[in-house]
Amino acid sequence: MRDNRIIITSRVRVFALVFGMDLAKHSQYKDFTWAIKLNRLGLELIGLWPKSEVPKNNFSSDLRVVIIFVIVTFISGIPLTCSLIRVWGDMLLMIDNLQVTLPLLIVSLKLVVMRCKRTALLSIIKMMAEDWMELKTKKERDVMMRRAQIARIIVISGYILMVLAFIMVIVLPYFGLSLRRLTNLTDPGKPLPLQTYYFYDVDKSPQFELTYIIQAITVFLGAVTYTSVDAFLGLSILHFSGQLENFKSHSLVITEKTDFSFARLCFPLIGITILFSHTFLYCGAGEIITMQCEEVYRALCDLKWYKLESQYARSLIVLMIRASQPVRITAGKIFPLTMTTFCSLLKTSAGYISFLLANQR
């Protein structure tokens, strides 16, 4: 009976930690809230942060998700698709359109997947809270704090890139510095930030102003969704990596071109930076997890198991069998995401660029 009471109390405490109930000022609680604060801010803004297991408590979050999905997919996605159909055949105009349409399509998929997986997301957050509350030594805390600091740097970098992209795409065109390729086909009148086609006259007022505001909202919400989801993935992976490092420590303790403008040049550079930073995040995180698993396996193999009691020595067999097969992050369960994959991607990209430059000459 006493054990059951302890388990229930522990679960209530963890649930309260995650969802903001008033608790005593534990140092672990402060560390946990500090570690997830920036990620929680972004996910709460777009309605993807799970507040409760009770459906009625998630109504406001679901409403935000639906509104963002409608804006990104229908209000802005359909005009982008119509414009893509109109410019089909012109490679430059198609690329100009797809560099916005494809990220917005990914944003829509992320919204749907994250909303459908809210229960799994809630379980991950609860698990992270339990891990932080169970830290017992200063060394364990330092390991987790280092991982959390890296995750915060990733989030802050993502938000900075998001602000730069918003300025380049939305603010500069307002002052006449459009970064898109403007033609009579795509922009017969006043140019908009995005290459879109509407079934009404956007040159008249207030249609132009309202359309401009809608496109600005679309870019902002799409950037926040894209960045926040990837940043939370990075936080989860780094948290898991820290737990593996702590586990390894536990096992070791057993025995003791000329017509271009500068602004137009900056836009693709920022896009490439964002693209490769997200790819590097996935591959780097996968490499970290694989290395930590291999270190755990080596640590288990180096143990002086013959000095242990037989029951403890036998329990190491299961750990060694599991640790011999490292955990890997895969892309569609096809190939592992590691730094080797990232380097291969860079080499392939450089090869294609060299081929295109050779054909251009």
Coordinates of C-alpha atoms in Angstrom, one line a residue:
M1 CA 0.0 0.0 0.0
R2 CA 2.8 2.4 0.9
D3 CA 4.6 1.6 -2.4
N4 CA 1.5 2.3 -4.4
R5 CA 1.1 5.6 -2.5
I6 CA 4.7 6.6 -3.4
I7 CA 4.2 5.7 -7.1
I8 CA 1.0 7.8 -7.3
T9 CA 2.7 10.7 -5.5
S10 CA 5.6 10.6 -7.9
R11 CA 3.4 10.5 -11.0
V12 CA 1.4 13.5 -9.8
R13 CA 4.6 15.4 -9.1
V14 CA 6.0 14.7 -12.6
F15 CA 2.7 15.6 -14.2
A16 CA 2.6 18.9 -12.3
L17 CA 6.2 19.7 -13.3
V18 CA 5.3 19.4 -17.0
F19 CA 2.1 21.3 -16.9
G20 CA 2.9 24.1 -14.6
M21 CA 1.3 23.3 -11.3
D22 CA 2.7 25.0 -8.2
L23 CA 5.4 23.0 -6.5
A24 CA 8.2 23.4 -4.1
K25 CA 11.3 25.1 -5.6
H26 CA 13.4 22.0 -6.5
S27 CA 16.7 22.7 -8.2
Q28 CA 15.9 19.9 -10.6
Y29 CA 12.6 21.5 -11.5
K30 CA 14.3 24.8 -12.2
D31 CA 16.8 23.1 -14.5
F32 CA 14.1 21.2 -16.3
T33 CA 12.0 24.3 -17.0
W34 CA 15.2 26.2 -18.1
A35 CA 16.1 23.4 -20.5
I36 CA 12.7 23.3 -22.3
K37 CA 11.7 26.9 -22.0
L38 CA 12.6 28.1 -25.5
N39 CA 11.2 24.9 -27.1
R40 CA 8.0 25.2 -25.2
L41 CA 7.6 28.8 -26.2
G42 CA 7.7 28.0 -29.9
L43 CA 5.5 24.9 -29.7
E44 CA 2.9 26.6 -27.5
L45 CA 2.7 29.4 -30.1
I46 CA 1.6 27.0 -32.8
G47 CA -0.5 24.8 -30.5
L48 CA 1.7 21.7 -30.6
W49 CA 2.7 21.7 -26.9
P50 CA 0.5 19.1 -25.1
K51 CA -1.1 20.7 -22.1
S52 CA -3.1 17.8 -20.8
E53 CA -4.4 14.3 -21.5
V54 CA -8.0 15.7 -21.2
P55 CA -9.3 16.6 -24.7
K56 CA -11.3 19.7 -23.6
N57 CA -8.2 21.3 -22.2
N58 CA -6.5 21.1 -25.7
F59 CA -9.3 22.9 -27.5
S60 CA -7.4 26.2 -27.8
S61 CA -4.2 24.4 -29.0
D62 CA -6.2 22.4 -31.6
L63 CA -7.8 25.6 -32.8
R64 CA -4.4 27.2 -33.4
V65 CA -3.2 24.1 -35.3
V66 CA -6.3 24.2 -37.5
I67 CA -5.9 27.9 -38.2
I68 CA -2.2 27.6 -39.1
F69 CA -2.9 24.5 -41.3
V70 CA -5.7 26.3 -43.2
I71 CA -3.5 29.5 -43.7
V72 CA -0.4 27.6 -44.8
T73 CA -2.1 24.9 -46.9
F74 CA -5.2 26.6 -48.4
I75 CA -5.0 30.4 -48.1
S76 CA -1.4 30.5 -49.3
G77 CA -0.7 27.1 -50.6
I78 CA -3.4 27.1 -53.4
P79 CA -2.2 30.5 -54.8
L80 CA 1.4 29.3 -54.8
T81 CA 0.3 26.1 -56.6
C82 CA -1.7 28.1 -59.2
S83 CA 1.3 30.3 -59.8
L84 CA 3.5 27.2 -60.2
I85 CA 1.2 25.8 -62.9
R86 CA 1.3 29.2 -64.8
V87 CA 5.1 29.3 -64.8
W88 CA 5.6 25.6 -65.6
G89 CA 8.4 25.2 -68.1
D90 CA 10.4 28.2 -67.0
M91 CA 13.1 26.7 -64.8
L92 CA 14.1 29.9 -63.0
L93 CA 10.5 30.8 -62.2
M94 CA 9.7 27.3 -61.1
I95 CA 12.7 27.3 -58.7
D96 CA 11.6 30.7 -57.4
N97 CA 8.2 29.2 -56.6
L98 CA 9.3 25.8 -55.3
Q99 CA 11.7 27.3 -52.8
V100 CA 8.7 28.5 -50.9
T101 CA 6.0 25.9 -51.9
L102 CA 8.0 22.9 -50.8
P103 CA 8.9 24.2 -47.3
L104 CA 5.2 25.1 -46.7
L105 CA 4.2 21.6 -47.8
I106 CA 6.7 20.2 -45.2
V107 CA 5.2 22.6 -42.6
S108 CA 1.7 21.2 -43.3
L109 CA 3.0 17.6 -42.9
K110 CA 4.8 18.5 -39.7
L111 CA 1.6 20.0 -38.3
V112 CA -0.5 16.9 -39.1
V113 CA 2.1 14.4 -37.8
M114 CA 2.9 16.3 -34.6
R115 CA -0.8 16.7 -33.9
C116 CA -1.6 13.0 -34.5
K117 CA 1.4 12.1 -32.3
R118 CA 0.5 14.3 -29.4
T119 CA 0.2 11.3 -27.1
A120 CA 3.8 10.2 -27.9
L121 CA 5.0 13.8 -27.5
L122 CA 3.4 14.0 -24.1
S123 CA 5.1 10.7 -23.1
I124 CA 8.5 12.1 -24.2
I125 CA 8.1 15.3 -22.2
K126 CA 7.0 13.3 -19.1
M127 CA 10.0 11.0 -19.5
M128 CA 12.3 14.0 -19.8
A129 CA 10.8 15.5 -16.6
E130 CA 11.3 12.2 -14.8
D131 CA 14.9 12.0 -15.9
W132 CA 15.7 15.5 -14.6
M133 CA 14.0 14.8 -11.3
E134 CA 16.0 11.6 -10.8
L135 CA 19.5 13.3 -11.2
K136 CA 21.4 12.5 -8.0
T137 CA 25.0 13.7 -8.5
K138 CA 26.6 16.9 -9.6
K139 CA 28.3 15.1 -12.5
E140 CA 25.0 13.8 -13.9
R141 CA 23.5 17.3 -13.6
D142 CA 26.6 18.8 -15.4
V143 CA 26.2 16.4 -18.3
M144 CA 22.5 17.1 -18.7
M145 CA 23.1 20.9 -18.4
R146 CA 25.7 20.8 -21.2
R147 CA 23.3 19.0 -23.5
A148 CA 20.5 21.4 -22.6
Q149 CA 22.8 24.4 -23.3
I150 CA 23.6 22.9 -26.8
A151 CA 19.9 22.5 -27.4
R152 CA 19.3 26.1 -26.4
I153 CA 22.0 27.3 -28.8
I154 CA 20.3 25.4 -31.6
V155 CA 16.9 26.9 -30.8
I156 CA 18.4 30.5 -30.6
S157 CA 20.3 30.0 -33.8
G158 CA 17.1 28.7 -35.5
Y159 CA 15.1 31.8 -34.3
I160 CA 17.8 34.1 -35.5
L161 CA 17.8 32.5 -38.9
M162 CA 14.0 32.7 -38.9
V163 CA 14.1 36.5 -38.2
L164 CA 16.7 37.0 -40.9
A165 CA 14.6 35.0 -43.4
F166 CA 11.4 37.0 -42.5
I167 CA 13.3 40.3 -43.0
M168 CA 14.6 39.1 -46.4
V169 CA 11.3 37.7 -47.6
I170 CA 8.7 40.2 -46.1
V171 CA 10.3 43.4 -44.9
L172 CA 12.7 44.2 -47.8
P173 CA 10.1 43.8 -50.6
Y174 CA 8.0 46.3 -48.7
F175 CA 10.7 48.9 -49.4
G176 CA 11.1 47.8 -53.1
L177 CA 14.0 45.4 -52.6
S178 CA 12.4 42.2 -53.9
L179 CA 14.5 39.1 -53.9
R180 CA 12.4 37.2 -56.3
R181 CA 12.7 37.1 -60.1
L182 CA 10.0 39.6 -61.2
T183 CA 8.4 39.2 -64.6
N184 CA 5.2 40.4 -66.3
L185 CA 3.8 36.9 -66.0
T186 CA 4.2 36.6 -62.2
D187 CA 4.0 40.2 -61.2
P188 CA 2.1 42.4 -63.7
G189 CA 1.3 44.9 -61.0
K190 CA 2.5 45.5 -57.5
P191 CA 5.0 42.8 -56.5
L192 CA 4.2 40.6 -53.5
P193 CA 6.7 38.8 -51.2
L194 CA 5.6 35.4 -52.6
Q195 CA 5.1 34.2 -56.2
T196 CA 1.3 33.7 -56.1
Y197 CA -1.7 33.9 -58.4
Y198 CA -5.1 35.1 -57.1
F199 CA -8.4 35.2 -58.8
Y200 CA -9.0 38.8 -57.8
D201 CA -7.2 42.1 -58.5
V202 CA -4.5 42.4 -55.9
D203 CA -3.4 45.8 -57.1
K204 CA -6.4 47.6 -55.6
S205 CA -6.6 48.7 -52.0
P206 CA -7.2 47.2 -49.5
Q207 CA -6.8 43.9 -51.4
F208 CA -3.1 44.4 -51.8
E209 CA -2.5 45.3 -48.1
L210 CA -4.6 42.3 -46.9
T211 CA -2.9 39.9 -49.2
Y212 CA 0.5 41.2 -48.1
I213 CA -0.4 40.8 -44.5
I214 CA -1.6 37.2 -45.1
Q215 CA 1.6 36.3 -46.9
A216 CA 3.6 37.8 -44.0
I217 CA 1.6 35.7 -41.5
T218 CA 2.1 32.6 -43.6
V219 CA 5.9 33.1 -43.7
F220 CA 6.0 33.8 -39.9
L221 CA 3.9 30.8 -38.9
G222 CA 5.6 28.5 -41.4
A223 CA 9.1 29.5 -40.1
V224 CA 8.1 29.1 -36.4
T225 CA 6.6 25.6 -37.1
Y226 CA 9.6 24.5 -39.2
T227 CA 12.1 25.7 -36.6
S228 CA 10.2 24.7 -33.4
V229 CA 9.6 21.1 -34.5
D230 CA 13.2 20.5 -35.6
A231 CA 14.5 22.2 -32.4
F232 CA 12.4 19.9 -30.2
L233 CA 13.8 16.9 -32.1
G234 CA 17.3 18.2 -31.3
L235 CA 16.4 18.7 -27.7
S236 CA 15.0 15.1 -27.4
I237 CA 18.1 13.6 -29.1
L238 CA 20.5 15.6 -26.9
H239 CA 18.6 14.7 -23.8
F240 CA 18.8 11.0 -24.8
S241 CA 22.5 11.4 -25.5
G242 CA 23.0 12.8 -22.0
Q243 CA 21.2 9.9 -20.5
L244 CA 23.4 7.5 -22.4
E245 CA 26.5 9.3 -21.1
N246 CA 25.2 9.1 -17.6
F247 CA 24.5 5.4 -18.0
K248 CA 28.0 4.9 -19.3
S249 CA 29.3 6.6 -16.2
H250 CA 27.2 4.3 -14.0
S251 CA 28.6 1.2 -15.7
L252 CA 32.2 2.5 -15.1
V253 CA 31.6 3.0 -11.4
I254 CA 30.7 -0.7 -10.9
T255 CA 34.3 -1.6 -10.3
E256 CA 35.2 2.0 -9.2
K257 CA 27.0 36.1 -61.5
T258 CA 27.1 40.5 -62.5
D259 CA 23.4 41.5 -62.7
F260 CA 22.8 40.6 -59.2
S261 CA 22.3 42.6 -56.0
F262 CA 23.8 42.0 -52.6
A263 CA 20.4 41.3 -51.2
R264 CA 19.6 38.7 -53.8
L265 CA 22.9 37.0 -53.0
C266 CA 22.1 36.9 -49.3
F267 CA 18.7 35.3 -49.8
P268 CA 20.0 31.9 -51.3
L269 CA 22.9 32.0 -48.8
I270 CA 20.5 32.2 -45.9
G271 CA 18.3 29.5 -47.5
I272 CA 21.4 27.2 -47.9
T273 CA 22.5 27.9 -44.4
I274 CA 19.1 27.0 -43.0
L275 CA 18.9 23.8 -45.1
F276 CA 22.3 22.5 -44.2
S277 CA 21.9 23.5 -40.5
H278 CA 18.8 21.3 -40.3
T279 CA 20.5 18.5 -42.1
F280 CA 23.6 18.9 -39.9
L281 CA 21.3 18.8 -36.9
Y282 CA 19.8 15.4 -37.9
C283 CA 23.1 13.9 -38.9
G284 CA 25.1 15.3 -36.0
A285 CA 22.5 14.1 -33.5
G286 CA 22.5 10.6 -35.1
E287 CA 26.3 10.5 -34.9
I288 CA 26.2 11.5 -31.2
I289 CA 23.7 8.8 -30.3
T290 CA 25.7 6.2 -32.3
M291 CA 28.9 7.2 -30.6
Q292 CA 27.4 7.2 -27.1
C293 CA 25.9 3.7 -27.7
E294 CA 29.3 2.4 -28.9
E295 CA 31.0 4.0 -25.8
V296 CA 28.4 2.3 -23.6
Y297 CA 29.2 -1.1 -25.3
R298 CA 33.0 -0.5 -24.9
A299 CA 32.5 0.4 -21.2
L300 CA 30.5 -2.8 -20.6
C301 CA 33.2 -4.9 -22.4
D302 CA 35.9 -3.3 -20.2
L303 CA 34.2 -4.1 -17.0
K304 CA 36.0 -6.6 -14.7
W305 CA 32.9 -8.8 -14.6
Y306 CA 34.8 -11.7 -13.0
K307 CA 35.1 -9.6 -9.8
L308 CA 31.3 -9.3 -9.5
E309 CA 28.8 -11.6 -8.0
S310 CA 27.3 -14.1 -10.4
Q311 CA 23.9 -12.5 -10.5
Y312 CA 25.4 -9.1 -11.4
A313 CA 27.7 -10.7 -14.0
R314 CA 24.8 -12.5 -15.6
S315 CA 22.7 -9.3 -15.8
L316 CA 25.5 -7.7 -17.8
I317 CA 24.9 -10.2 -20.7
V318 CA 21.6 -8.6 -21.6
L319 CA 23.1 -5.1 -21.5
M320 CA 26.0 -6.2 -23.7
I321 CA 23.7 -7.9 -26.3
R322 CA 21.6 -4.7 -26.5
A323 CA 24.5 -2.3 -26.6
S324 CA 26.2 -4.3 -29.3
Q325 CA 23.6 -3.0 -31.7
P326 CA 23.8 0.9 -31.5
V327 CA 20.7 3.0 -31.8
R328 CA 20.5 4.8 -35.1
I329 CA 18.4 7.6 -36.5
T330 CA 17.4 6.7 -40.1
A331 CA 15.8 8.6 -42.9
G332 CA 12.6 6.7 -43.7
K333 CA 14.3 3.5 -42.4
I334 CA 16.5 3.5 -45.5
F335 CA 19.9 4.9 -44.5
P336 CA 21.3 6.0 -41.2
L337 CA 21.8 9.8 -40.4
T338 CA 25.4 10.2 -39.4
M339 CA 28.2 12.6 -40.2
T340 CA 29.3 10.2 -42.9
T341 CA 26.0 10.6 -44.6
F342 CA 26.2 14.4 -44.2
C343 CA 29.7 14.5 -45.7
S344 CA 28.4 12.3 -48.6
L345 CA 25.6 14.8 -49.1
L346 CA 28.1 17.6 -49.3
K347 CA 30.2 15.8 -51.8
T348 CA 27.2 14.9 -54.0
S349 CA 26.0 18.5 -53.8
A350 CA 29.4 19.8 -54.8
G351 CA 29.5 17.4 -57.7
Y352 CA 26.1 18.6 -59.0
I353 CA 27.2 22.2 -58.6
S354 CA 30.4 21.5 -60.6
F355 CA 28.4 19.8 -63.3
L356 CA 25.9 22.7 -63.6
L357 CA 28.8 25.2 -63.8
A358 CA 30.6 23.2 -66.4
N359 CA 27.4 23.0 -68.6
Q360 CA 26.8 26.7 -68.1
R361 CA 30.2 27.5 -69.5

